[in-house]
N, CA and C of each residue as an Amber inpcrd file, in Angstrom:
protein
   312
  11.7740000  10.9890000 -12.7240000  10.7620000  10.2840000 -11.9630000
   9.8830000   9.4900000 -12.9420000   9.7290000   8.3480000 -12.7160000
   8.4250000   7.5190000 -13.3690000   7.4950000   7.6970000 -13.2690000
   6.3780000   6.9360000 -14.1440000   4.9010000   7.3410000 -14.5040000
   4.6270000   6.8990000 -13.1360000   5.0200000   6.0040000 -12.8830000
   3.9410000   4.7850000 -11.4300000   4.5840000   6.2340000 -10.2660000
   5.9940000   6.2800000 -10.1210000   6.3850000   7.3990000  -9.0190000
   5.7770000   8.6640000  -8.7160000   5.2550000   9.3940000  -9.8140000
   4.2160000  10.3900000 -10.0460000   2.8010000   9.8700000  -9.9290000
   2.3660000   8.6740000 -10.3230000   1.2690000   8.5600000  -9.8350000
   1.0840000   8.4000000  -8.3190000   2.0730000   7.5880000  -7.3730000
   2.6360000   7.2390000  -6.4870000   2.1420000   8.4910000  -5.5320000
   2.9540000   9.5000000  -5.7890000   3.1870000  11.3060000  -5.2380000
   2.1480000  11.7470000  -5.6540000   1.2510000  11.6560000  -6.2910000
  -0.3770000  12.4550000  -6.4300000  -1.4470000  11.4980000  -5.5220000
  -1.4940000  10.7660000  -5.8110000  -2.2370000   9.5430000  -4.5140000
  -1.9520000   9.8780000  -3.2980000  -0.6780000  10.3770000  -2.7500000
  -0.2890000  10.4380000  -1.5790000  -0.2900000  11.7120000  -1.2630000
  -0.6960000  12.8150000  -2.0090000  -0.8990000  14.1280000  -1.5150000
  -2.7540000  14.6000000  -1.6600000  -3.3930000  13.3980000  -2.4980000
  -4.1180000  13.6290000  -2.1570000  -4.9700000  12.6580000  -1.1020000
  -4.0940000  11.6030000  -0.6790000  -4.7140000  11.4480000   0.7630000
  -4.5460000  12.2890000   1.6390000  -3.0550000  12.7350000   1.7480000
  -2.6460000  13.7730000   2.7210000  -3.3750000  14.9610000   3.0610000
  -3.6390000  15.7070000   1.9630000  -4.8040000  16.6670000   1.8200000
  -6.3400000  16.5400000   2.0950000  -6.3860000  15.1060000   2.5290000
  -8.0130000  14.9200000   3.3260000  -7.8770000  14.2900000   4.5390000
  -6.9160000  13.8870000   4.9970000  -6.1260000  13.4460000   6.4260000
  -6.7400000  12.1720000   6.3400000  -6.2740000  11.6600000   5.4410000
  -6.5930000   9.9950000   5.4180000  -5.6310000   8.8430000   5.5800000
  -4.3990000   9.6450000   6.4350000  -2.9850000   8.4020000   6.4550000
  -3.6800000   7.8240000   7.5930000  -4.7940000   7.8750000   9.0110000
  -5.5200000   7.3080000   9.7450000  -6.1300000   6.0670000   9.2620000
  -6.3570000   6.1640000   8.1420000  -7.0740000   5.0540000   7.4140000
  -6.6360000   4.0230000   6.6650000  -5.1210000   4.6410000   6.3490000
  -4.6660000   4.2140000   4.6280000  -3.8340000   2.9290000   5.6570000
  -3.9490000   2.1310000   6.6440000  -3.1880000   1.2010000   7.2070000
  -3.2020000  -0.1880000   6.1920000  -1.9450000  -0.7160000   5.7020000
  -1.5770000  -2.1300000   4.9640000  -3.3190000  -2.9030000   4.9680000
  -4.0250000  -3.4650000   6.3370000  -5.1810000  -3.8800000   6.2070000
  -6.1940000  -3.3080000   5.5380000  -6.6850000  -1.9590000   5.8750000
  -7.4380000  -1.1810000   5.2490000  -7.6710000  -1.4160000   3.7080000
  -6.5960000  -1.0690000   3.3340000  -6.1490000  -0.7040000   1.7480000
  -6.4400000  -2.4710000   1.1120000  -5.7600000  -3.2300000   1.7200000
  -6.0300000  -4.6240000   0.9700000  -7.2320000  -4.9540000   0.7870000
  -7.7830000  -4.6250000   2.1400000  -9.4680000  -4.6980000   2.1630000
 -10.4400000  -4.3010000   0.8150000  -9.8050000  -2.7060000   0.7780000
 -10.1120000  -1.8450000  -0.3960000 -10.2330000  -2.3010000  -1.5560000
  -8.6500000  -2.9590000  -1.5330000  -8.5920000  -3.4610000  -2.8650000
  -8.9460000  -4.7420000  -3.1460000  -9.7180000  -5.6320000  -2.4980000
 -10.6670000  -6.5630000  -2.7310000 -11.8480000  -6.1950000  -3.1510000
 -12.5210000  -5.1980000  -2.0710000 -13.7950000  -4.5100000  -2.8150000
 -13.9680000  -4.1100000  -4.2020000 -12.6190000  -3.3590000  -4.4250000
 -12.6670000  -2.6290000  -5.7540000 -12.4880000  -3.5780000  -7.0540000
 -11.6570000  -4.7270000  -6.6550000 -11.3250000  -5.4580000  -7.4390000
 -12.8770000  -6.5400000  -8.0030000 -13.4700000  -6.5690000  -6.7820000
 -15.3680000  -7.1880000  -6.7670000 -15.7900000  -6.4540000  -7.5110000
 -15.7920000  -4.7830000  -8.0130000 -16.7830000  -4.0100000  -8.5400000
 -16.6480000  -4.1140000  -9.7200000 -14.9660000  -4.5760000 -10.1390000
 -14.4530000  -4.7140000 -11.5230000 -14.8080000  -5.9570000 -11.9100000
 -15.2060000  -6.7080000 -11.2450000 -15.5020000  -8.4210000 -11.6520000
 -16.9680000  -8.4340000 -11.6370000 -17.9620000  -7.2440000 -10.9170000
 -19.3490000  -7.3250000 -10.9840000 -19.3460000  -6.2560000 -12.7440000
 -18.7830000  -6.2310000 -13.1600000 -18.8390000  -5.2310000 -14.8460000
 -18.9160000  -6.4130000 -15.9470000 -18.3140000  -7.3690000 -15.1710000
 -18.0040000  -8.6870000 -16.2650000 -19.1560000  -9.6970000 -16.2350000
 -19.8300000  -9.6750000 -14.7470000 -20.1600000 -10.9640000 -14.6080000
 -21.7480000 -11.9030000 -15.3100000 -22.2370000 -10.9130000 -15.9540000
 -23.1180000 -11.8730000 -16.8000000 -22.9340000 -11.6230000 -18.0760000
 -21.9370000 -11.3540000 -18.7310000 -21.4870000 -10.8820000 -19.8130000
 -21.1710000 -12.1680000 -20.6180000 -21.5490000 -12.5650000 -21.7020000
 -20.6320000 -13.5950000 -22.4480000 -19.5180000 -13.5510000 -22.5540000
 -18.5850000 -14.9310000 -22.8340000 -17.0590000 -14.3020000 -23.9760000
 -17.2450000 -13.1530000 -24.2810000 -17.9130000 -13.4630000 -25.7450000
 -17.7960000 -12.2700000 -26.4410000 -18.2170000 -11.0970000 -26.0340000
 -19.2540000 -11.0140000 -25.6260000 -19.4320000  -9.4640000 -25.0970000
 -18.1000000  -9.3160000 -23.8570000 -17.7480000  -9.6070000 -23.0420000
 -16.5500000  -9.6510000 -22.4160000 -15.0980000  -8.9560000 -23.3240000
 -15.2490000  -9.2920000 -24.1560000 -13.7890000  -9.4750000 -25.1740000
 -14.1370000  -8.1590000 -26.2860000 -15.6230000  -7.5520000 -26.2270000
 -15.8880000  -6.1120000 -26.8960000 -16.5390000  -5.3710000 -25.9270000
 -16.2890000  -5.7110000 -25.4750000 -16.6700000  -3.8050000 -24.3130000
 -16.6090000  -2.6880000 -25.1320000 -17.7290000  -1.8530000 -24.6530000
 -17.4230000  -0.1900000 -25.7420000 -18.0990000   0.4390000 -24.7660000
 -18.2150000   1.6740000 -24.9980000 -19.2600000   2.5350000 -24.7110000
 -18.8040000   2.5670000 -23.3220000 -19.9570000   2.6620000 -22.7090000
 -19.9880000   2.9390000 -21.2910000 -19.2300000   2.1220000 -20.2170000
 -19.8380000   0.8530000 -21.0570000 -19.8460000  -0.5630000 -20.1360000
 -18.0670000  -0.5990000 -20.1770000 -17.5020000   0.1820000 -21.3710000
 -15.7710000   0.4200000 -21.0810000 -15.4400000   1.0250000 -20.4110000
 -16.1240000   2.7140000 -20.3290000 -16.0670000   3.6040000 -18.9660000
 -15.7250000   3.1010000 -17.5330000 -16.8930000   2.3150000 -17.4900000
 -17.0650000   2.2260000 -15.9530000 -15.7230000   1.0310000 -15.4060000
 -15.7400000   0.3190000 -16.8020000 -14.5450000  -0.9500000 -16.4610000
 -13.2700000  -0.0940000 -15.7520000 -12.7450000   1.4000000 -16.8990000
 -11.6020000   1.7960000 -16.9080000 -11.5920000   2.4780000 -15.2580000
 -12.5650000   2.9190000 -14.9260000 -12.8380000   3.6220000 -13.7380000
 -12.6240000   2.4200000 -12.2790000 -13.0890000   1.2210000 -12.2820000
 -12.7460000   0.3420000 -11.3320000 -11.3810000  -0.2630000 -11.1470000
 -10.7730000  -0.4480000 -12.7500000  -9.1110000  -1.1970000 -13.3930000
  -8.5110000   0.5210000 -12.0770000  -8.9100000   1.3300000 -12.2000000
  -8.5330000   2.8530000 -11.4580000  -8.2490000   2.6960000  -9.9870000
  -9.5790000   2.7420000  -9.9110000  -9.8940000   2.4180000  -8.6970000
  -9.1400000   1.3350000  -7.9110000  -8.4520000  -0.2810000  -8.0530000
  -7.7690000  -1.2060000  -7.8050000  -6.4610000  -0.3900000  -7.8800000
  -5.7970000   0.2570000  -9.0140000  -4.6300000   0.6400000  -9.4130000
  -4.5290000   1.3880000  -8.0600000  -5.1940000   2.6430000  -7.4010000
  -4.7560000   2.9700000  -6.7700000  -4.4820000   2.9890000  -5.3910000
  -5.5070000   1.6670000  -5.3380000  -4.9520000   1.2140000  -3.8770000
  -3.7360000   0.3320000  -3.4940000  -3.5380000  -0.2040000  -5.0670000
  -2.1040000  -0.8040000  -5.4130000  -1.2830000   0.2040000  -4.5270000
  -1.3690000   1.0520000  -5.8820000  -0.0570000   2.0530000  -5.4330000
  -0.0160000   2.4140000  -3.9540000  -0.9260000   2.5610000  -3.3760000
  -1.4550000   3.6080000  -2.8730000  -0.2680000   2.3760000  -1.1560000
  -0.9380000   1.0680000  -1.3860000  -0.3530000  -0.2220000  -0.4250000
   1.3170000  -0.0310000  -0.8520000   1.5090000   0.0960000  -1.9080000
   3.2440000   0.2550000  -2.2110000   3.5780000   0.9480000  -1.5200000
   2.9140000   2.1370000  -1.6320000   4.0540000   3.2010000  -0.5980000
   3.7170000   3.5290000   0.6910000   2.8480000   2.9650000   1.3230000
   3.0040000   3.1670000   2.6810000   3.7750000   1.7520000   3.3240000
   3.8150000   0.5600000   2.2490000   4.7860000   0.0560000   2.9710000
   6.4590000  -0.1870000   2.0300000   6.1400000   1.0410000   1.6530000
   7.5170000   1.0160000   1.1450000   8.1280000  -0.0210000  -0.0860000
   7.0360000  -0.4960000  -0.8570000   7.4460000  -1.0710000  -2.1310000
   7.8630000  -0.4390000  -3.2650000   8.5130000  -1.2610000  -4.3500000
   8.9210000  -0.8270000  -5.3800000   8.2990000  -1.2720000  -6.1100000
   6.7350000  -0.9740000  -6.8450000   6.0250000  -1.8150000  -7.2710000
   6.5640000  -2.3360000  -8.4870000   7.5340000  -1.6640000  -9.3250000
   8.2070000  -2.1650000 -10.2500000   8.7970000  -3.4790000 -10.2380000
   9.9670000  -3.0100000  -9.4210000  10.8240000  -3.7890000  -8.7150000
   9.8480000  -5.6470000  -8.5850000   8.9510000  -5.2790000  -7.7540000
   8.1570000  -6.3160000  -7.4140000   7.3410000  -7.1580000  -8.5850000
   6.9600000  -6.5370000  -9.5940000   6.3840000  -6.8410000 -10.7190000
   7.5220000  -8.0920000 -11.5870000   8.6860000  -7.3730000 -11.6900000
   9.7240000  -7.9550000 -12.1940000  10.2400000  -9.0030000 -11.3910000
  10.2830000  -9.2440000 -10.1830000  11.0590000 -10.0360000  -8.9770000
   9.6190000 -11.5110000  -9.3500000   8.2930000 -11.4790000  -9.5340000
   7.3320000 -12.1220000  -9.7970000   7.7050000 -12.7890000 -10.7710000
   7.4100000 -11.6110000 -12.2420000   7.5440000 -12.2630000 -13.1360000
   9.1510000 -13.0800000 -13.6730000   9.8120000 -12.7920000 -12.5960000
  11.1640000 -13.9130000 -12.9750000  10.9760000 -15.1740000 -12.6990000
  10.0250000 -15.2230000 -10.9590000   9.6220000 -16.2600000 -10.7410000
   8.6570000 -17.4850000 -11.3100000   7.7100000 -16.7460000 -12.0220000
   6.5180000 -17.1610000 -13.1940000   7.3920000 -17.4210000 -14.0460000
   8.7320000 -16.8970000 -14.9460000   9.1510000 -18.2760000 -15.8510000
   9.3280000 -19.0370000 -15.6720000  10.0180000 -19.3170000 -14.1800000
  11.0590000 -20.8160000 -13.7770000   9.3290000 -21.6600000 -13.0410000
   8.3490000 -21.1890000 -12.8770000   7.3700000 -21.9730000 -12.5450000
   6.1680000 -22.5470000 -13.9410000   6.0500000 -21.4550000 -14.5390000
   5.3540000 -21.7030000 -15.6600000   6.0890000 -21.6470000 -17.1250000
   7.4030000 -22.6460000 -17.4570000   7.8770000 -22.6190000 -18.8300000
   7.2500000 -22.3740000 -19.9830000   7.5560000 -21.6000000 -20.4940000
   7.0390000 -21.6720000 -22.3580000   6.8510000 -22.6260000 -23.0670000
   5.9980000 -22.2910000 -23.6750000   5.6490000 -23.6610000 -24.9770000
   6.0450000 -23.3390000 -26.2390000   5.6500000 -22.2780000 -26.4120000
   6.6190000 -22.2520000 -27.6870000   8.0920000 -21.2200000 -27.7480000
């Protein structure tokens, strides 16, 4: 089993274990993961470049905790509708070469 498949199977037992498949519907979750993805972009947003590009301390904490938070509503949208988020990652990025060629 894979890292993402195990993460996959712990996400999903611990929705299961708070009776949250009522909730976890394709809309819901996208929803989610807009919010979450806002909380990760409110960590950045008066930050310079550079402070942007050295995060430490806390201000890394809380980043790694939201990058979390998004991840698992990823996953979380994969498997209730049955994606291969792998699969899908790769099926993209084949498409992103033949759209965006290399330069060097």
């Amino acid at each position: 089993m894979s890292e993402i498949e195990e993460l996959t199977q712990a996400i999903r037992e611990f929705a299961n274990k708070r009776d949250w498949g009522v909730f976890h519907t394709p809309k819901n979750l996208a929803m989610a993961i807009t919010g979450e993805a806002g909380e990760l972009a409110a960590e950045f947003q008066w930050l310079t470049p550079e402070e942007a590009n050295t995060v430490s301390g806390a201000k890394l904490e809380e980043i790694k905790l939201e990058i979390a938070d998004v991840a698992i509503y990823l996953l979380r949208i994969c498997d209730i509708l049955e994606i291969d988020m792998s699969a899908a990652i790769k099926a993209k990025l084949q498409i992103n070469e033949k759209r965006f060629p290399a330069i060097k």
